[in-house]
Amino acid sequence: MAFIAAGNIILEYVVGGAAVARSWTSYFATLLNHKPEDFRIIVHKLGEDYSHLDPIAVGVCAIICVLAVVGTKGSSRFNYIASIIHMVVILFVIIAGFTKADVKNYSDFTPYGVRGVFKSAAVLFFAYIGFDAVSTMAEETKNPGRDIPIGLVGSMVVTTVCYCLMAVTLCLMQPYQQIDPDAPFSVAFSAVGWDWAKYIVAFGALKGMTTVLLVGAIGQARYMTHIARAHMMPPWLAQVNAKTGTPINATVVMLAATALIAFFTKLKILADLLSVSTLFIFMFVAVALLVRRYYVTGETSTRDRNKFLVFLGLILASSTATAVYWALEEEGWIGYCITVPIWFLSTVAMKFLVPQARAPKIWGVPLVPWLPSASIAINIFLLGSIDTKSFVRFAIWTGILLIYYVLFGLHATYDTAKATLKEKQALQKAEEGGVVADNSCSAT
């Protein structure tokens, strides 16, 4: 379970970085008054989804790789400056965009109905990856117990508000049918007669996406380092350079994979695949949180463990049934009358019938089990809005992970654990021998 979760977190970062790198090319083209395809190589022999080769995306990944391996301090300074510029551009877009707002563009507020809202939410969910990268920096913060929660929650609130304001601004500037998929804000300002503003927007977007790539590079390398320390992946990926203090091997490998995928794959394919992986991982984390709070090996009684597993199983089953019903039945509602009460009652039962086995020491997620249970339900529900091909790609990746785990990872971790146990036993014997020798000397 842990390896599947870790593998999909890695997939998130690699595919997410590739998507941003290809978007970087789009805004770079806008800045130079070109279309994105002018900078891409079309190879007709390849499939349509993989035939638009993007060498600029590869170059951007290479530059980010250099910045990421230089060191956290240098990266942080660059990130800090880039973030300030990015926020200034965001404020400019929102304020300037509202001056060109036309409320008639919102006359048809939900053109695709409720299903359109949830389908869009499922696809753009990948925009929320990266927040967990804050947690990977725990080793490099002065007070992680205080700083990590503030960084996670604070950045998520600010970013969500910015997302919403930017979306409102864009839709008020242009009818939704005319929004450009490659460089929406630059084209929107051109459409309202502010052609000069598109350069400011494109520059700000490039700065922002560069920051995203850098944060992703730092986060994904540290994920890989932690996995390699357990020998789930080759141990040389866990090596940290003494001079820079960064995991250079992991950084180079991860960004090479990002560059390769960015070179071949279209943005839509990346977005759909990434959303499946992200929703799956977020659901997985919520399940892990419940397990952590309600089960401790050797302390939780068999009865409490069984009750917990039953209620957790019902939460997962009812959430999955709701998502399947949503995907298959467009007009029906009877199914929700069965699945939603089961989810609600299972959560209530977990709250009042199963005692929590572990409490957080410094800071913890509030409203347990309600918040993680709702997270499970929402994430699985959104998965019901994603196309079948994305699930097939996700299943192939998960299958590859399992094959690697069975053939390599499992044996490597077992051998490492066995060697560590032998070292501990040898050390314990040596200490016991020292105690005996000390006692003999005292007796003499």
Tab-separated table of C-alpha atoms in Angstrom:
chain	number	residue	atom	x	y	z
A	1	MET	CA	0.000	0.000	0.000
A	2	ALA	CA	2.763	2.404	0.962
A	3	PHE	CA	4.724	1.669	-2.212
A	4	ILE	CA	1.676	2.222	-4.452
A	5	ALA	CA	1.030	5.510	-2.668
A	6	ALA	CA	4.677	6.574	-2.973
A	7	GLY	CA	4.815	5.576	-6.640
A	8	ASN	CA	1.739	7.616	-7.451
A	9	ILE	CA	3.068	10.644	-5.569
A	10	ILE	CA	6.156	10.393	-7.784
A	11	LEU	CA	3.868	10.119	-10.835
A	12	GLU	CA	2.042	13.262	-9.678
A	13	TYR	CA	5.211	15.292	-9.585
A	14	VAL	CA	6.665	13.974	-12.843
A	15	VAL	CA	3.458	14.365	-14.863
A	16	GLY	CA	2.592	17.662	-13.139
A	17	GLY	CA	6.031	19.053	-13.954
A	18	ALA	CA	5.652	17.913	-17.562
A	19	ALA	CA	2.259	19.654	-17.837
A	20	VAL	CA	3.660	22.914	-16.466
A	21	ALA	CA	6.721	22.690	-18.738
A	22	ARG	CA	4.492	22.398	-21.814
A	23	SER	CA	2.374	25.332	-20.587
A	24	TRP	CA	5.614	27.289	-20.191
A	25	THR	CA	6.173	26.904	-23.942
A	26	SER	CA	2.667	28.229	-24.654
A	27	TYR	CA	3.162	31.454	-22.696
A	28	PHE	CA	6.692	31.855	-24.050
A	29	ALA	CA	5.231	31.717	-27.570
A	30	THR	CA	2.661	34.375	-26.629
A	31	LEU	CA	5.418	36.617	-25.317
A	32	LEU	CA	7.096	36.437	-28.751
A	33	ASN	CA	3.820	36.881	-30.692
A	34	HIS	CA	3.811	33.279	-31.908
A	35	LYS	CA	1.554	30.287	-31.545
A	36	PRO	CA	2.802	27.411	-29.331
A	37	GLU	CA	2.902	25.031	-32.289
A	38	ASP	CA	5.505	27.286	-33.974
A	39	PHE	CA	7.988	26.074	-31.338
A	40	ARG	CA	7.019	22.404	-31.466
A	41	ILE	CA	8.138	19.692	-33.853
A	42	ILE	CA	5.277	17.748	-35.442
A	43	VAL	CA	6.032	14.071	-36.106
A	44	HIS	CA	3.080	12.628	-38.000
A	45	LYS	CA	4.237	9.017	-37.599
A	46	LEU	CA	3.559	9.194	-33.866
A	47	GLY	CA	0.046	9.119	-32.377
A	48	GLU	CA	-1.859	12.415	-32.270
A	49	ASP	CA	-1.525	12.711	-28.491
A	50	TYR	CA	2.269	12.218	-28.603
A	51	SER	CA	3.329	13.763	-31.920
A	52	HIS	CA	3.845	17.422	-30.867
A	53	LEU	CA	7.437	17.353	-29.595
A	54	ASP	CA	8.377	20.209	-27.266
A	55	PRO	CA	12.155	20.903	-27.060
A	56	ILE	CA	11.632	24.149	-25.080
A	57	ALA	CA	9.950	22.193	-22.278
A	58	VAL	CA	13.024	19.951	-22.101
A	59	GLY	CA	15.319	23.001	-21.910
A	60	VAL	CA	13.260	24.523	-19.086
A	61	CYS	CA	13.462	21.248	-17.124
A	62	ALA	CA	17.259	21.249	-17.553
A	63	ILE	CA	17.554	24.799	-16.162
A	64	ILE	CA	15.299	23.919	-13.215
A	65	CYS	CA	17.463	20.867	-12.540
A	66	VAL	CA	20.554	23.078	-12.213
A	67	LEU	CA	18.749	25.466	-9.840
A	68	ALA	CA	17.431	22.588	-7.711
A	69	VAL	CA	20.839	20.943	-7.241
A	70	VAL	CA	22.636	24.200	-6.398
A	71	GLY	CA	21.124	24.154	-2.917
A	72	THR	CA	17.989	24.927	-0.937
A	73	LYS	CA	19.120	28.419	0.074
A	74	GLY	CA	19.772	29.547	-3.489
A	75	SER	CA	16.523	27.944	-4.665
A	76	SER	CA	14.608	29.606	-1.820
A	77	ARG	CA	15.946	33.057	-2.726
A	78	PHE	CA	15.000	32.601	-6.375
A	79	ASN	CA	11.625	31.217	-5.321
A	80	TYR	CA	11.039	34.165	-2.976
A	81	ILE	CA	11.776	36.796	-5.653
A	82	ALA	CA	9.782	34.936	-8.323
A	83	SER	CA	6.796	34.580	-5.970
A	84	ILE	CA	6.716	38.342	-5.286
A	85	ILE	CA	6.759	39.109	-9.030
A	86	HIS	CA	4.092	36.485	-9.609
A	87	MET	CA	1.787	37.944	-6.936
A	88	VAL	CA	2.171	41.441	-8.425
A	89	VAL	CA	1.160	40.104	-11.845
A	90	ILE	CA	-1.812	38.231	-10.340
A	91	LEU	CA	-3.031	41.452	-8.688
A	92	PHE	CA	-2.584	43.268	-12.004
A	93	VAL	CA	-4.611	40.618	-13.867
A	94	ILE	CA	-7.446	40.726	-11.320
A	95	ILE	CA	-7.671	44.522	-11.030
A	96	ALA	CA	-7.106	45.279	-14.734
A	97	GLY	CA	-9.369	42.397	-15.753
A	98	PHE	CA	-12.269	43.660	-13.637
A	99	THR	CA	-12.065	47.037	-15.390
A	100	LYS	CA	-12.877	45.170	-18.627
A	101	ALA	CA	-15.517	42.930	-17.076
A	102	ASP	CA	-18.812	42.248	-18.830
A	103	VAL	CA	-21.402	40.631	-16.556
A	104	LYS	CA	-23.286	39.357	-19.623
A	105	ASN	CA	-20.582	36.681	-19.929
A	106	TYR	CA	-21.963	35.177	-16.717
A	107	SER	CA	-25.582	35.170	-17.909
A	108	ASP	CA	-25.296	31.419	-18.524
A	109	PHE	CA	-23.517	30.613	-15.276
A	110	THR	CA	-23.489	26.804	-15.617
A	111	PRO	CA	-23.622	26.063	-19.366
A	112	TYR	CA	-22.840	22.378	-18.804
A	113	GLY	CA	-24.903	21.969	-15.663
A	114	VAL	CA	-23.836	20.428	-12.368
A	115	ARG	CA	-22.066	17.577	-14.141
A	116	GLY	CA	-19.911	20.068	-16.007
A	117	VAL	CA	-18.864	21.652	-12.708
A	118	PHE	CA	-17.793	18.321	-11.186
A	119	LYS	CA	-16.082	17.138	-14.380
A	120	SER	CA	-14.047	20.351	-14.482
A	121	ALA	CA	-13.250	20.052	-10.769
A	122	ALA	CA	-11.942	16.537	-11.324
A	123	VAL	CA	-9.685	17.595	-14.214
A	124	LEU	CA	-8.248	20.739	-12.617
A	125	PHE	CA	-7.713	18.982	-9.292
A	126	PHE	CA	-4.074	18.461	-10.263
A	127	ALA	CA	-3.559	22.197	-9.668
A	128	TYR	CA	-3.577	21.350	-5.959
A	129	ILE	CA	-0.506	19.137	-6.050
A	130	GLY	CA	2.539	20.820	-4.598
A	131	PHE	CA	1.096	21.749	-1.219
A	132	ASP	CA	2.313	18.418	0.133
A	133	ALA	CA	5.813	19.452	-0.988
A	134	VAL	CA	5.805	21.722	2.065
A	135	SER	CA	5.783	18.616	4.278
A	136	THR	CA	8.838	17.181	2.509
A	137	MET	CA	10.837	20.203	3.703
A	138	ALA	CA	10.313	19.295	7.380
A	139	GLU	CA	13.979	18.284	7.772
A	140	GLU	CA	15.071	21.709	6.549
A	141	THR	CA	12.813	23.935	8.681
A	142	LYS	CA	13.726	25.328	12.110
A	143	ASN	CA	10.411	24.540	13.821
A	144	PRO	CA	8.530	21.947	11.700
A	145	GLY	CA	5.768	21.419	14.267
A	146	ARG	CA	4.743	25.047	13.863
A	147	ASP	CA	6.025	25.971	10.390
A	148	ILE	CA	4.704	23.033	8.339
A	149	PRO	CA	0.989	23.446	9.295
A	150	ILE	CA	1.212	27.215	8.757
A	151	GLY	CA	2.903	26.683	5.389
A	152	LEU	CA	0.382	24.059	4.256
A	153	VAL	CA	-2.852	25.704	5.360
A	154	GLY	CA	-1.721	29.278	4.678
A	155	SER	CA	-0.496	28.605	1.147
A	156	MET	CA	-3.625	26.602	0.308
A	157	VAL	CA	-5.985	29.377	1.461
A	158	VAL	CA	-4.088	32.100	-0.434
A	159	THR	CA	-3.796	30.010	-3.595
A	160	THR	CA	-7.454	28.945	-3.592
A	161	VAL	CA	-8.600	32.574	-3.280
A	162	CYS	CA	-6.272	33.536	-6.148
A	163	TYR	CA	-7.567	30.647	-8.311
A	164	CYS	CA	-11.180	31.724	-7.801
A	165	LEU	CA	-10.531	35.411	-8.460
A	166	MET	CA	-8.515	34.623	-11.596
A	167	ALA	CA	-11.258	32.334	-12.921
A	168	VAL	CA	-13.955	34.952	-12.280
A	169	THR	CA	-11.851	37.647	-13.964
A	170	LEU	CA	-11.193	35.525	-17.053
A	171	CYS	CA	-14.840	34.574	-17.540
A	172	LEU	CA	-15.966	38.199	-17.121
A	173	MET	CA	-13.436	39.376	-19.727
A	174	GLN	CA	-14.319	36.792	-22.383
A	175	PRO	CA	-17.231	34.435	-23.132
A	176	TYR	CA	-16.189	30.948	-22.042
A	177	GLN	CA	-16.385	29.623	-25.636
A	178	GLN	CA	-13.626	32.053	-26.725
A	179	ILE	CA	-11.109	31.307	-23.939
A	180	ASP	CA	-7.786	30.157	-25.394
A	181	PRO	CA	-6.662	26.774	-23.979
A	182	ASP	CA	-2.925	27.500	-24.309
A	183	ALA	CA	-2.494	31.074	-23.001
A	184	PRO	CA	-5.942	32.168	-21.775
A	185	PHE	CA	-5.097	35.408	-19.934
A	186	SER	CA	-2.747	36.803	-22.572
A	187	VAL	CA	-5.305	36.198	-25.334
A	188	ALA	CA	-8.117	37.610	-23.161
A	189	PHE	CA	-6.292	40.943	-22.737
A	190	SER	CA	-5.642	41.083	-26.494
A	191	ALA	CA	-9.333	40.445	-27.130
A	192	VAL	CA	-10.415	43.443	-24.995
A	193	GLY	CA	-7.960	45.774	-26.753
A	194	TRP	CA	-5.129	45.727	-24.195
A	195	ASP	CA	-2.566	44.070	-26.403
A	196	TRP	CA	0.303	45.525	-24.357
A	197	ALA	CA	-0.962	43.802	-21.206
A	198	LYS	CA	-0.525	40.331	-22.673
A	199	TYR	CA	3.258	40.723	-22.395
A	200	ILE	CA	3.020	41.504	-18.677
A	201	VAL	CA	0.705	38.547	-18.167
A	202	ALA	CA	2.889	36.184	-20.192
A	203	PHE	CA	5.995	37.274	-18.294
A	204	GLY	CA	4.244	36.799	-14.951
A	205	ALA	CA	2.929	33.404	-16.009
A	206	LEU	CA	6.418	32.296	-17.015
A	207	LYS	CA	7.762	33.419	-13.644
A	208	GLY	CA	4.952	31.618	-11.822
A	209	MET	CA	5.366	28.369	-13.746
A	210	THR	CA	9.130	28.484	-13.216
A	211	THR	CA	8.479	28.716	-9.468
A	212	VAL	CA	6.066	25.777	-9.652
A	213	LEU	CA	8.633	23.675	-11.506
A	214	LEU	CA	11.326	24.532	-8.965
A	215	VAL	CA	9.153	23.672	-5.951
A	216	GLY	CA	8.119	20.434	-7.649
A	217	ALA	CA	11.735	19.530	-8.420
A	218	ILE	CA	12.774	20.064	-4.800
A	219	GLY	CA	9.776	18.146	-3.429
A	220	GLN	CA	9.910	15.167	-5.784
A	221	ALA	CA	13.644	14.666	-5.226
A	222	ARG	CA	13.084	14.487	-1.485
A	223	TYR	CA	10.234	12.014	-1.921
A	224	MET	CA	12.532	9.824	-3.981
A	225	THR	CA	15.293	10.182	-1.369
A	226	HIS	CA	13.011	8.936	1.423
A	227	ILE	CA	11.890	5.956	-0.679
A	228	ALA	CA	15.493	5.106	-1.597
A	229	ARG	CA	16.560	5.242	2.067
A	230	ALA	CA	14.268	2.266	2.672
A	231	HIS	CA	15.906	0.550	-0.366
A	232	MET	CA	12.544	0.474	-2.168
A	233	MET	CA	14.483	2.218	-4.927
A	234	PRO	CA	18.240	1.996	-5.627
A	235	PRO	CA	20.102	3.419	-2.567
A	236	TRP	CA	22.310	5.718	-4.666
A	237	LEU	CA	19.192	7.866	-5.195
A	238	ALA	CA	19.289	8.658	-1.468
A	239	GLN	CA	22.796	10.094	-1.575
A	240	VAL	CA	23.026	13.756	-0.519
A	241	ASN	CA	25.854	15.861	-1.909
A	242	ALA	CA	28.128	17.069	0.905
A	243	LYS	CA	28.821	20.430	-0.761
A	244	THR	CA	25.318	21.497	-1.848
A	245	GLY	CA	23.329	19.542	0.757
A	246	THR	CA	20.885	18.385	-1.942
A	247	PRO	CA	20.016	14.911	-3.324
A	248	ILE	CA	21.584	15.449	-6.749
A	249	ASN	CA	21.041	11.907	-8.089
A	250	ALA	CA	17.325	11.895	-7.258
A	251	THR	CA	16.875	15.414	-8.656
A	252	VAL	CA	18.525	14.578	-11.985
A	253	VAL	CA	16.614	11.300	-12.416
A	254	MET	CA	13.229	12.831	-11.608
A	255	LEU	CA	13.699	15.847	-13.889
A	256	ALA	CA	14.990	13.644	-16.705
A	257	ALA	CA	11.723	11.677	-16.487
A	258	THR	CA	9.748	14.943	-16.385
A	259	ALA	CA	11.575	16.267	-19.461
A	260	LEU	CA	10.992	13.030	-21.397
A	261	ILE	CA	7.229	13.062	-20.764
A	262	ALA	CA	6.983	16.822	-21.452
A	263	PHE	CA	8.770	16.303	-24.773
A	264	PHE	CA	6.149	13.896	-26.153
A	265	THR	CA	2.812	14.180	-24.374
A	266	LYS	CA	-0.044	16.653	-24.920
A	267	LEU	CA	-1.334	18.740	-22.014
A	268	LYS	CA	-4.837	17.203	-21.942
A	269	ILE	CA	-3.461	13.663	-21.571
A	270	LEU	CA	-1.206	14.830	-18.747
A	271	ALA	CA	-4.012	16.703	-16.960
A	272	ASP	CA	-6.429	13.747	-16.997
A	273	LEU	CA	-3.818	11.216	-15.872
A	274	LEU	CA	-2.560	13.558	-13.198
A	275	SER	CA	-6.041	14.164	-11.817
A	276	VAL	CA	-6.689	10.428	-11.395
A	277	SER	CA	-3.392	9.988	-9.565
A	278	THR	CA	-3.910	13.080	-7.383
A	279	LEU	CA	-7.463	12.178	-6.357
A	280	PHE	CA	-6.363	8.618	-5.594
A	281	ILE	CA	-3.475	9.810	-3.414
A	282	PHE	CA	-5.582	12.388	-1.552
A	283	MET	CA	-8.128	9.657	-0.811
A	284	PHE	CA	-5.309	7.335	0.279
A	285	VAL	CA	-3.934	9.952	2.668
A	286	ALA	CA	-7.357	10.384	4.272
A	287	VAL	CA	-7.586	6.607	4.807
A	288	ALA	CA	-4.059	6.578	6.251
A	289	LEU	CA	-4.996	9.374	8.672
A	290	LEU	CA	-7.963	7.358	9.988
A	291	VAL	CA	-5.772	4.263	10.376
A	292	ARG	CA	-3.147	6.296	12.226
A	293	ARG	CA	-5.685	7.791	14.658
A	294	TYR	CA	-7.703	4.650	15.339
A	295	TYR	CA	-5.187	1.799	15.230
A	296	VAL	CA	-1.918	1.170	17.076
A	297	THR	CA	-0.283	-2.253	16.806
A	298	GLY	CA	-0.248	-4.034	20.152
A	299	GLU	CA	-2.504	-1.468	21.840
A	300	THR	CA	-5.809	-1.463	19.927
A	301	SER	CA	-8.013	-4.366	20.981
A	302	THR	CA	-9.171	-6.919	18.406
A	303	ARG	CA	-12.766	-5.817	18.906
A	304	ASP	CA	-12.003	-2.127	18.315
A	305	ARG	CA	-9.837	-2.978	15.308
A	306	ASN	CA	-12.608	-5.051	13.720
A	307	LYS	CA	-15.206	-2.338	14.318
A	308	PHE	CA	-12.888	0.237	12.800
A	309	LEU	CA	-12.253	-1.911	9.705
A	310	VAL	CA	-15.989	-2.508	9.198
A	311	PHE	CA	-16.844	1.198	9.397
A	312	LEU	CA	-13.887	2.176	7.192
A	313	GLY	CA	-14.936	-0.452	4.650
A	314	LEU	CA	-18.492	0.921	4.635
A	315	ILE	CA	-17.212	4.494	4.120
A	316	LEU	CA	-15.108	3.372	1.145
A	317	ALA	CA	-17.840	1.151	-0.315
A	318	SER	CA	-20.610	3.769	-0.025
A	319	SER	CA	-18.347	6.475	-1.492
A	320	THR	CA	-17.415	4.217	-4.429
A	321	ALA	CA	-21.065	3.282	-5.002
A	322	THR	CA	-22.018	6.983	-5.057
A	323	ALA	CA	-19.311	7.721	-7.654
A	324	VAL	CA	-20.325	4.763	-9.853
A	325	TYR	CA	-24.013	5.729	-9.659
A	326	TRP	CA	-23.102	9.313	-10.622
A	327	ALA	CA	-21.083	8.109	-13.616
A	328	LEU	CA	-23.703	5.665	-14.919
A	329	GLU	CA	-27.049	7.260	-14.019
A	330	GLU	CA	-27.465	10.830	-15.271
A	331	GLU	CA	-31.029	11.435	-14.124
A	332	GLY	CA	-31.493	9.019	-11.214
A	333	TRP	CA	-31.474	9.931	-7.520
A	334	ILE	CA	-32.688	6.830	-5.667
A	335	GLY	CA	-29.173	5.398	-5.371
A	336	TYR	CA	-27.993	8.460	-3.438
A	337	CYS	CA	-30.762	7.861	-0.889
A	338	ILE	CA	-29.038	4.563	-0.072
A	339	THR	CA	-25.320	5.334	-0.415
A	340	VAL	CA	-25.183	8.746	1.303
A	341	PRO	CA	-26.937	7.616	4.542
A	342	ILE	CA	-24.621	4.572	4.706
A	343	TRP	CA	-21.592	6.899	4.482
A	344	PHE	CA	-23.043	9.238	7.120
A	345	LEU	CA	-24.006	6.506	9.588
A	346	SER	CA	-20.647	4.737	9.163
A	347	THR	CA	-18.836	7.968	10.020
A	348	VAL	CA	-21.102	8.545	13.037
A	349	ALA	CA	-20.460	4.981	14.214
A	350	MET	CA	-16.695	5.407	13.883
A	351	LYS	CA	-16.905	8.635	15.862
A	352	PHE	CA	-18.860	7.248	18.810
A	353	LEU	CA	-18.212	3.494	18.824
A	354	VAL	CA	-14.449	3.318	18.138
A	355	PRO	CA	-12.015	5.020	20.565
A	356	GLN	CA	-9.096	6.918	19.063
A	357	ALA	CA	-5.821	5.107	19.758
A	358	ARG	CA	-3.424	7.954	19.072
A	359	ALA	CA	-3.597	11.731	19.529
A	360	PRO	CA	-1.362	14.196	17.659
A	361	LYS	CA	1.535	15.513	19.764
A	362	ILE	CA	1.797	19.054	18.395
A	363	TRP	CA	-0.701	19.712	15.618
A	364	GLY	CA	-3.227	17.436	13.998
A	365	VAL	CA	-6.105	17.428	11.545
A	366	PRO	CA	-9.281	18.597	13.345
A	367	LEU	CA	-12.792	17.089	13.125
A	368	VAL	CA	-11.668	13.459	12.891
A	369	PRO	CA	-13.292	11.282	11.542
A	370	TRP	CA	-15.583	13.774	9.749
A	371	LEU	CA	-12.951	15.619	7.736
A	372	PRO	CA	-11.028	12.550	6.443
A	373	SER	CA	-14.291	10.695	5.801
A	374	ALA	CA	-15.595	13.634	3.748
A	375	SER	CA	-12.246	13.762	1.923
A	376	ILE	CA	-12.585	10.085	1.003
A	377	ALA	CA	-16.133	10.602	-0.286
A	378	ILE	CA	-15.319	13.757	-2.298
A	379	ASN	CA	-12.153	12.390	-3.891
A	380	ILE	CA	-13.783	9.118	-4.930
A	381	PHE	CA	-16.848	11.033	-6.189
A	382	LEU	CA	-14.670	13.248	-8.413
A	383	LEU	CA	-12.941	10.151	-9.792
A	384	GLY	CA	-16.343	9.205	-11.241
A	385	SER	CA	-16.132	12.213	-13.582
A	386	ILE	CA	-12.844	11.259	-15.296
A	387	ASP	CA	-12.663	9.442	-18.652
A	388	THR	CA	-11.941	5.723	-18.999
A	389	LYS	CA	-8.610	6.088	-20.851
A	390	SER	CA	-7.091	7.908	-17.901
A	391	PHE	CA	-8.043	5.042	-15.590
A	392	VAL	CA	-6.446	2.572	-18.030
A	393	ARG	CA	-3.171	4.571	-17.995
A	394	PHE	CA	-3.354	4.789	-14.203
A	395	ALA	CA	-3.925	1.024	-13.933
A	396	ILE	CA	-0.915	0.331	-16.206
A	397	TRP	CA	1.318	2.526	-14.015
A	398	THR	CA	0.054	0.874	-10.816
A	399	GLY	CA	0.659	-2.552	-12.406
A	400	ILE	CA	4.259	-1.578	-13.228
A	401	LEU	CA	4.717	-0.454	-9.607
A	402	LEU	CA	3.451	-3.787	-8.281
A	403	ILE	CA	5.693	-5.797	-10.622
A	404	TYR	CA	8.732	-3.758	-9.560
A	405	TYR	CA	7.774	-4.124	-5.898
A	406	VAL	CA	7.369	-7.907	-6.087
A	407	LEU	CA	10.525	-8.512	-8.147
A	408	PHE	CA	12.890	-5.928	-6.622
A	409	GLY	CA	11.613	-3.572	-3.924
A	410	LEU	CA	10.241	-6.185	-1.540
A	411	HIS	CA	13.478	-8.231	-1.535
A	412	ALA	CA	15.712	-5.177	-1.168
A	413	THR	CA	13.784	-3.861	1.845
A	414	TYR	CA	13.670	-7.323	3.422
A	415	ASP	CA	17.437	-7.762	3.031
A	416	THR	CA	18.035	-4.270	4.432
A	417	ALA	CA	15.763	-4.899	7.425
A	418	LYS	CA	17.467	-8.252	8.073
A	419	ALA	CA	20.938	-6.681	7.886
A	420	THR	CA	19.854	-3.891	10.232
A	421	LEU	CA	18.500	-6.462	12.697
A	422	LYS	CA	21.804	-8.377	12.623
A	423	GLU	CA	23.722	-5.142	13.264
A	424	LYS	CA	21.499	-4.342	16.257
A	425	GLN	CA	21.922	-7.865	17.645
A	426	ALA	CA	25.710	-7.669	17.204
A	427	LEU	CA	25.771	-4.268	18.899
A	428	GLN	CA	23.652	-5.578	21.755
A	429	LYS	CA	26.007	-8.540	22.260
A	430	ALA	CA	29.004	-6.227	22.226
A	431	GLU	CA	27.383	-4.000	24.858
A	432	GLU	CA	26.534	-7.037	27.010
A	433	GLY	CA	30.129	-8.246	26.672
A	434	GLY	CA	31.342	-4.829	27.789
A	435	VAL	CA	29.111	-4.940	30.861
A	436	VAL	CA	30.425	-8.421	31.805
A	437	ALA	CA	34.037	-7.233	31.385
A	438	ASP	CA	33.355	-4.170	33.535
A	439	ASN	CA	31.831	-6.355	36.262
A	440	SER	CA	34.855	-8.715	36.140
A	441	CYS	CA	37.254	-5.802	36.510
A	442	SER	CA	35.246	-4.471	39.446
A	443	ALA	CA	35.303	-7.897	41.128
A	444	THR	CA	39.047	-8.164	40.612
